[in-house]
Amino acid sequence: MKKVLFAFALLASCMTVGAQNLQIHYDFGRNIYTGEESDRQKVTLTLEQFKADKLGSWYYFVDVDLTSKFFRSAYTEISREFNLGKNSPFAAHIEYDGGVHHKSGSFQQAGLIGAAYNGHSADFSKTWSVQLLYKQFFKSYDTTHSYASAQLTGVWGLNFCNNKLSFAGFIDFWRGEKPNGHGCLVILTEPQLWYNFTNHFSVGTEMEFSNNFVYNSDPTSSKTFFWNPTVAVKFNF
């Protein structure tokens, strides 16, 4: 559910210094993949915040996964961008990714650093960002180890139909590692479509497409590509 507010708020700092929203998603993944995703969360709460300042911007989100029985995990990404020159589309990007998980105790943590190219249309109805980042994974629990990687990220936002509809999302590509230590390409994208009833309340959906990202809980299945749709509500503060 990440990085979607960033698509709209990143370049609108001339109109607002900050934005925040809370999303509640009901996930259908475990209903589609009854074996491979039998333990997938049913509900995810996402809190996002963007804040611009004279030097650049801060952005973070927190995903809290819930099941019918317990709190499952909490995952966060927090980033800072420093503008590289006045009115320049380029920025330096620093990021931390990590969180806690009920089984492993934590997600594998990572630090990222690199550059971003940000752009927008004249009326700010379209925004985009491309980020090329060095990514360092850290040993976070017993079955993990530290290793170097790289990540390419694209983020977009589009308002149309007199701002009644919003289409936004991101796509990430990075080098991951399989349990046997072999490298693999991880792809994750989460486009969202919202109908905005007011400036503060929206109803919509998210489509998570991933490869080599979702944990496959079925030892008899070698599936690596998953599609996980949601229905969601969003409250903008």
Short mmCIF file of N, CA and C in Angstrom, two decimals, residues 67-153:
data_model
loop_
_atom_site.label_atom_id
_atom_site.label_comp_id
_atom_site.label_asym_id
_atom_site.label_seq_id
_atom_site.Cartn_x
_atom_site.Cartn_y
_atom_site.Cartn_z
N THR A 67 -5.01 -10.25 10.98
CA THR A 67 -5.84 -11.40 10.63
C THR A 67 -7.02 -11.42 11.60
N SER A 68 -7.87 -12.43 11.49
CA SER A 68 -9.03 -12.50 12.38
C SER A 68 -8.62 -12.84 13.81
N LYS A 69 -7.37 -13.28 14.02
CA LYS A 69 -6.96 -13.73 15.35
C LYS A 69 -5.90 -12.86 16.00
N PHE A 70 -5.02 -12.20 15.17
CA PHE A 70 -3.90 -11.50 15.81
C PHE A 70 -3.32 -10.44 14.90
N PHE A 71 -2.55 -9.56 15.52
CA PHE A 71 -1.69 -8.61 14.80
C PHE A 71 -0.57 -9.41 14.16
N ARG A 72 -0.38 -9.27 12.86
CA ARG A 72 0.54 -10.13 12.13
C ARG A 72 1.90 -9.49 11.93
N SER A 73 1.92 -8.24 11.49
CA SER A 73 3.20 -7.58 11.23
C SER A 73 2.99 -6.07 11.07
N ALA A 74 4.09 -5.35 11.16
CA ALA A 74 4.09 -3.92 10.89
C ALA A 74 5.36 -3.62 10.10
N TYR A 75 5.19 -2.97 8.95
CA TYR A 75 6.33 -2.70 8.06
C TYR A 75 6.33 -1.21 7.74
N THR A 76 7.52 -0.61 7.71
CA THR A 76 7.61 0.82 7.43
C THR A 76 8.71 1.12 6.42
N GLU A 77 8.52 2.18 5.67
CA GLU A 77 9.57 2.78 4.86
C GLU A 77 9.55 4.28 5.14
N ILE A 78 10.71 4.83 5.41
CA ILE A 78 10.82 6.26 5.66
C ILE A 78 11.96 6.81 4.80
N SER A 79 11.69 7.90 4.10
CA SER A 79 12.70 8.44 3.18
C SER A 79 12.81 9.95 3.33
N ARG A 80 13.98 10.43 2.97
CA ARG A 80 14.26 11.86 2.96
C ARG A 80 14.86 12.22 1.62
N GLU A 81 14.36 13.30 1.00
CA GLU A 81 14.94 13.79 -0.24
C GLU A 81 15.45 15.21 -0.04
N PHE A 82 16.62 15.47 -0.62
CA PHE A 82 17.23 16.79 -0.61
C PHE A 82 17.27 17.31 -2.05
N ASN A 83 16.62 18.42 -2.31
CA ASN A 83 16.61 19.00 -3.64
C ASN A 83 18.02 19.37 -4.09
N LEU A 84 18.36 19.03 -5.33
CA LEU A 84 19.68 19.34 -5.86
C LEU A 84 19.58 20.59 -6.74
N GLY A 85 19.46 21.72 -6.08
CA GLY A 85 19.34 22.99 -6.80
C GLY A 85 17.91 23.50 -6.80
N LYS A 86 17.77 24.81 -6.86
CA LYS A 86 16.46 25.44 -6.88
C LYS A 86 15.73 25.11 -8.17
N ASN A 87 14.49 24.65 -8.05
CA ASN A 87 13.64 24.28 -9.19
C ASN A 87 14.22 23.15 -10.02
N SER A 88 15.16 22.41 -9.47
CA SER A 88 15.74 21.28 -10.18
C SER A 88 14.85 20.05 -10.01
N PRO A 89 14.69 19.22 -11.05
CA PRO A 89 13.90 17.99 -10.90
C PRO A 89 14.67 16.87 -10.19
N PHE A 90 15.96 17.08 -9.94
CA PHE A 90 16.78 16.04 -9.33
C PHE A 90 16.86 16.23 -7.82
N ALA A 91 16.92 15.09 -7.11
CA ALA A 91 17.03 15.12 -5.66
C ALA A 91 17.86 13.93 -5.19
N ALA A 92 18.56 14.12 -4.07
CA ALA A 92 19.24 13.01 -3.40
C ALA A 92 18.23 12.29 -2.51
N HIS A 93 18.26 10.97 -2.53
CA HIS A 93 17.25 10.16 -1.84
C HIS A 93 17.93 9.22 -0.84
N ILE A 94 17.47 9.24 0.43
CA ILE A 94 17.95 8.35 1.48
C ILE A 94 16.73 7.66 2.09
N GLU A 95 16.84 6.34 2.36
CA GLU A 95 15.65 5.59 2.78
C GLU A 95 16.02 4.45 3.74
N TYR A 96 15.10 4.16 4.65
CA TYR A 96 15.21 2.98 5.52
C TYR A 96 13.95 2.14 5.36
N ASP A 97 14.11 0.81 5.23
CA ASP A 97 12.99 -0.12 5.14
C ASP A 97 13.14 -1.16 6.25
N GLY A 98 12.06 -1.48 6.95
CA GLY A 98 12.13 -2.51 7.99
C GLY A 98 10.83 -2.61 8.76
N GLY A 99 10.80 -3.54 9.72
CA GLY A 99 9.60 -3.70 10.52
C GLY A 99 9.65 -4.95 11.38
N VAL A 100 8.52 -5.29 11.99
CA VAL A 100 8.42 -6.46 12.87
C VAL A 100 7.43 -7.46 12.28
N HIS A 101 7.68 -8.75 12.53
CA HIS A 101 6.86 -9.82 12.00
C HIS A 101 6.63 -10.86 13.09
N HIS A 102 5.42 -11.44 13.14
CA HIS A 102 5.07 -12.33 14.25
C HIS A 102 5.82 -13.66 14.19
N LYS A 103 6.31 -14.06 13.03
CA LYS A 103 7.03 -15.34 12.93
C LYS A 103 8.54 -15.16 13.07
N SER A 104 9.13 -14.32 12.24
CA SER A 104 10.58 -14.17 12.24
C SER A 104 11.07 -13.18 13.29
N GLY A 105 10.16 -12.36 13.81
CA GLY A 105 10.55 -11.31 14.74
C GLY A 105 10.77 -9.98 14.05
N SER A 106 11.22 -10.02 12.79
CA SER A 106 11.40 -8.78 12.04
C SER A 106 11.43 -9.08 10.56
N PHE A 107 11.22 -8.04 9.75
CA PHE A 107 11.52 -8.11 8.33
C PHE A 107 13.03 -7.88 8.16
N GLN A 108 13.57 -8.33 7.04
CA GLN A 108 14.96 -8.02 6.80
C GLN A 108 15.08 -6.53 6.50
N GLN A 109 15.92 -5.86 7.26
CA GLN A 109 16.06 -4.42 7.12
C GLN A 109 16.96 -4.06 5.94
N ALA A 110 16.76 -2.85 5.41
CA ALA A 110 17.57 -2.38 4.29
C ALA A 110 17.73 -0.87 4.37
N GLY A 111 18.87 -0.38 3.92
CA GLY A 111 19.12 1.04 3.75
C GLY A 111 19.36 1.33 2.28
N LEU A 112 18.83 2.45 1.80
CA LEU A 112 18.95 2.80 0.39
C LEU A 112 19.45 4.23 0.25
N ILE A 113 20.25 4.47 -0.79
CA ILE A 113 20.72 5.82 -1.08
C ILE A 113 20.90 5.94 -2.59
N GLY A 114 20.55 7.11 -3.13
CA GLY A 114 20.68 7.28 -4.57
C GLY A 114 20.09 8.61 -5.02
N ALA A 115 19.56 8.62 -6.23
CA ALA A 115 19.06 9.85 -6.85
C ALA A 115 17.64 9.66 -7.34
N ALA A 116 16.89 10.76 -7.37
CA ALA A 116 15.52 10.75 -7.87
C ALA A 116 15.36 11.83 -8.92
N TYR A 117 14.52 11.54 -9.91
CA TYR A 117 14.12 12.53 -10.92
C TYR A 117 12.61 12.69 -10.80
N ASN A 118 12.14 13.91 -10.49
CA ASN A 118 10.73 14.15 -10.21
C ASN A 118 10.14 15.11 -11.24
N GLY A 119 8.91 14.86 -11.64
CA GLY A 119 8.29 15.72 -12.64
C GLY A 119 6.78 15.83 -12.44
N HIS A 120 6.17 16.76 -13.17
CA HIS A 120 4.73 16.97 -13.05
C HIS A 120 4.23 17.73 -14.28
N SER A 121 2.91 17.64 -14.50
CA SER A 121 2.28 18.42 -15.54
C SER A 121 2.08 19.85 -15.05
N ALA A 122 1.69 20.75 -15.95
CA ALA A 122 1.57 22.16 -15.59
C ALA A 122 0.53 22.37 -14.50
N ASP A 123 -0.55 21.59 -14.49
CA ASP A 123 -1.61 21.76 -13.49
C ASP A 123 -1.50 20.78 -12.33
N PHE A 124 -0.41 20.03 -12.27
CA PHE A 124 -0.15 19.06 -11.21
C PHE A 124 -1.16 17.90 -11.19
N SER A 125 -1.93 17.73 -12.25
CA SER A 125 -2.85 16.58 -12.30
C SER A 125 -2.09 15.29 -12.60
N LYS A 126 -0.88 15.39 -13.10
CA LYS A 126 -0.03 14.23 -13.35
C LYS A 126 1.31 14.46 -12.66
N THR A 127 1.76 13.48 -11.88
CA THR A 127 3.07 13.55 -11.23
C THR A 127 3.80 12.24 -11.42
N TRP A 128 5.12 12.28 -11.37
CA TRP A 128 5.90 11.07 -11.51
C TRP A 128 7.26 11.25 -10.85
N SER A 129 7.87 10.12 -10.52
CA SER A 129 9.21 10.10 -9.93
C SER A 129 9.89 8.81 -10.36
N VAL A 130 11.18 8.92 -10.68
CA VAL A 130 12.01 7.76 -10.99
C VAL A 130 13.21 7.81 -10.06
N GLN A 131 13.49 6.69 -9.38
CA GLN A 131 14.57 6.65 -8.39
C GLN A 131 15.50 5.48 -8.71
N LEU A 132 16.79 5.76 -8.74
CA LEU A 132 17.82 4.73 -8.92
C LEU A 132 18.64 4.70 -7.64
N LEU A 133 18.63 3.53 -6.93
CA LEU A 133 19.13 3.48 -5.57
C LEU A 133 20.06 2.30 -5.35
N TYR A 134 21.13 2.53 -4.58
CA TYR A 134 21.91 1.44 -4.03
C TYR A 134 21.18 0.93 -2.80
N LYS A 135 21.06 -0.40 -2.67
CA LYS A 135 20.29 -0.99 -1.58
C LYS A 135 21.15 -1.98 -0.82
N GLN A 136 21.28 -1.77 0.48
CA GLN A 136 22.07 -2.65 1.33
C GLN A 136 21.14 -3.37 2.30
N PHE A 137 21.05 -4.69 2.14
CA PHE A 137 20.30 -5.50 3.09
C PHE A 137 21.19 -5.83 4.29
N PHE A 138 20.57 -5.90 5.48
CA PHE A 138 21.29 -6.19 6.71
C PHE A 138 20.82 -7.53 7.29
N LYS A 139 21.70 -8.19 8.00
CA LYS A 139 21.30 -9.41 8.71
C LYS A 139 20.33 -9.02 9.81
N SER A 140 19.09 -9.49 9.72
CA SER A 140 18.06 -9.06 10.66
C SER A 140 17.55 -10.18 11.55
N TYR A 141 17.69 -11.44 11.11
CA TYR A 141 17.36 -12.60 11.95
C TYR A 141 18.19 -13.77 11.44
N ASP A 142 18.09 -14.91 12.09
CA ASP A 142 19.07 -15.99 11.92
C ASP A 142 19.21 -16.49 10.49
N THR A 143 18.14 -16.53 9.72
CA THR A 143 18.22 -17.09 8.37
C THR A 143 18.56 -16.04 7.31
N THR A 144 18.90 -14.83 7.71
CA THR A 144 19.26 -13.79 6.74
C THR A 144 20.74 -13.46 6.86
N HIS A 145 21.25 -12.77 5.85
CA HIS A 145 22.61 -12.26 5.88
C HIS A 145 22.64 -10.94 5.13
N SER A 146 23.68 -10.16 5.35
CA SER A 146 23.80 -8.87 4.67
C SER A 146 24.29 -9.08 3.24
N TYR A 147 23.78 -8.28 2.32
CA TYR A 147 24.26 -8.32 0.94
C TYR A 147 23.88 -7.02 0.23
N ALA A 148 24.63 -6.70 -0.80
CA ALA A 148 24.41 -5.48 -1.57
C ALA A 148 23.45 -5.74 -2.72
N SER A 149 22.66 -4.73 -3.04
CA SER A 149 21.68 -4.84 -4.11
C SER A 149 21.51 -3.46 -4.75
N ALA A 150 20.57 -3.36 -5.68
CA ALA A 150 20.22 -2.10 -6.31
C ALA A 150 18.73 -2.11 -6.58
N GLN A 151 18.13 -0.94 -6.60
CA GLN A 151 16.68 -0.85 -6.80
C GLN A 151 16.34 0.28 -7.77
N LEU A 152 15.42 -0.01 -8.68
CA LEU A 152 14.86 0.99 -9.59
C LEU A 152 13.38 1.13 -9.25
N THR A 153 12.95 2.35 -8.97
CA THR A 153 11.58 2.61 -8.54
C THR A 153 10.94 3.66 -9.44
#
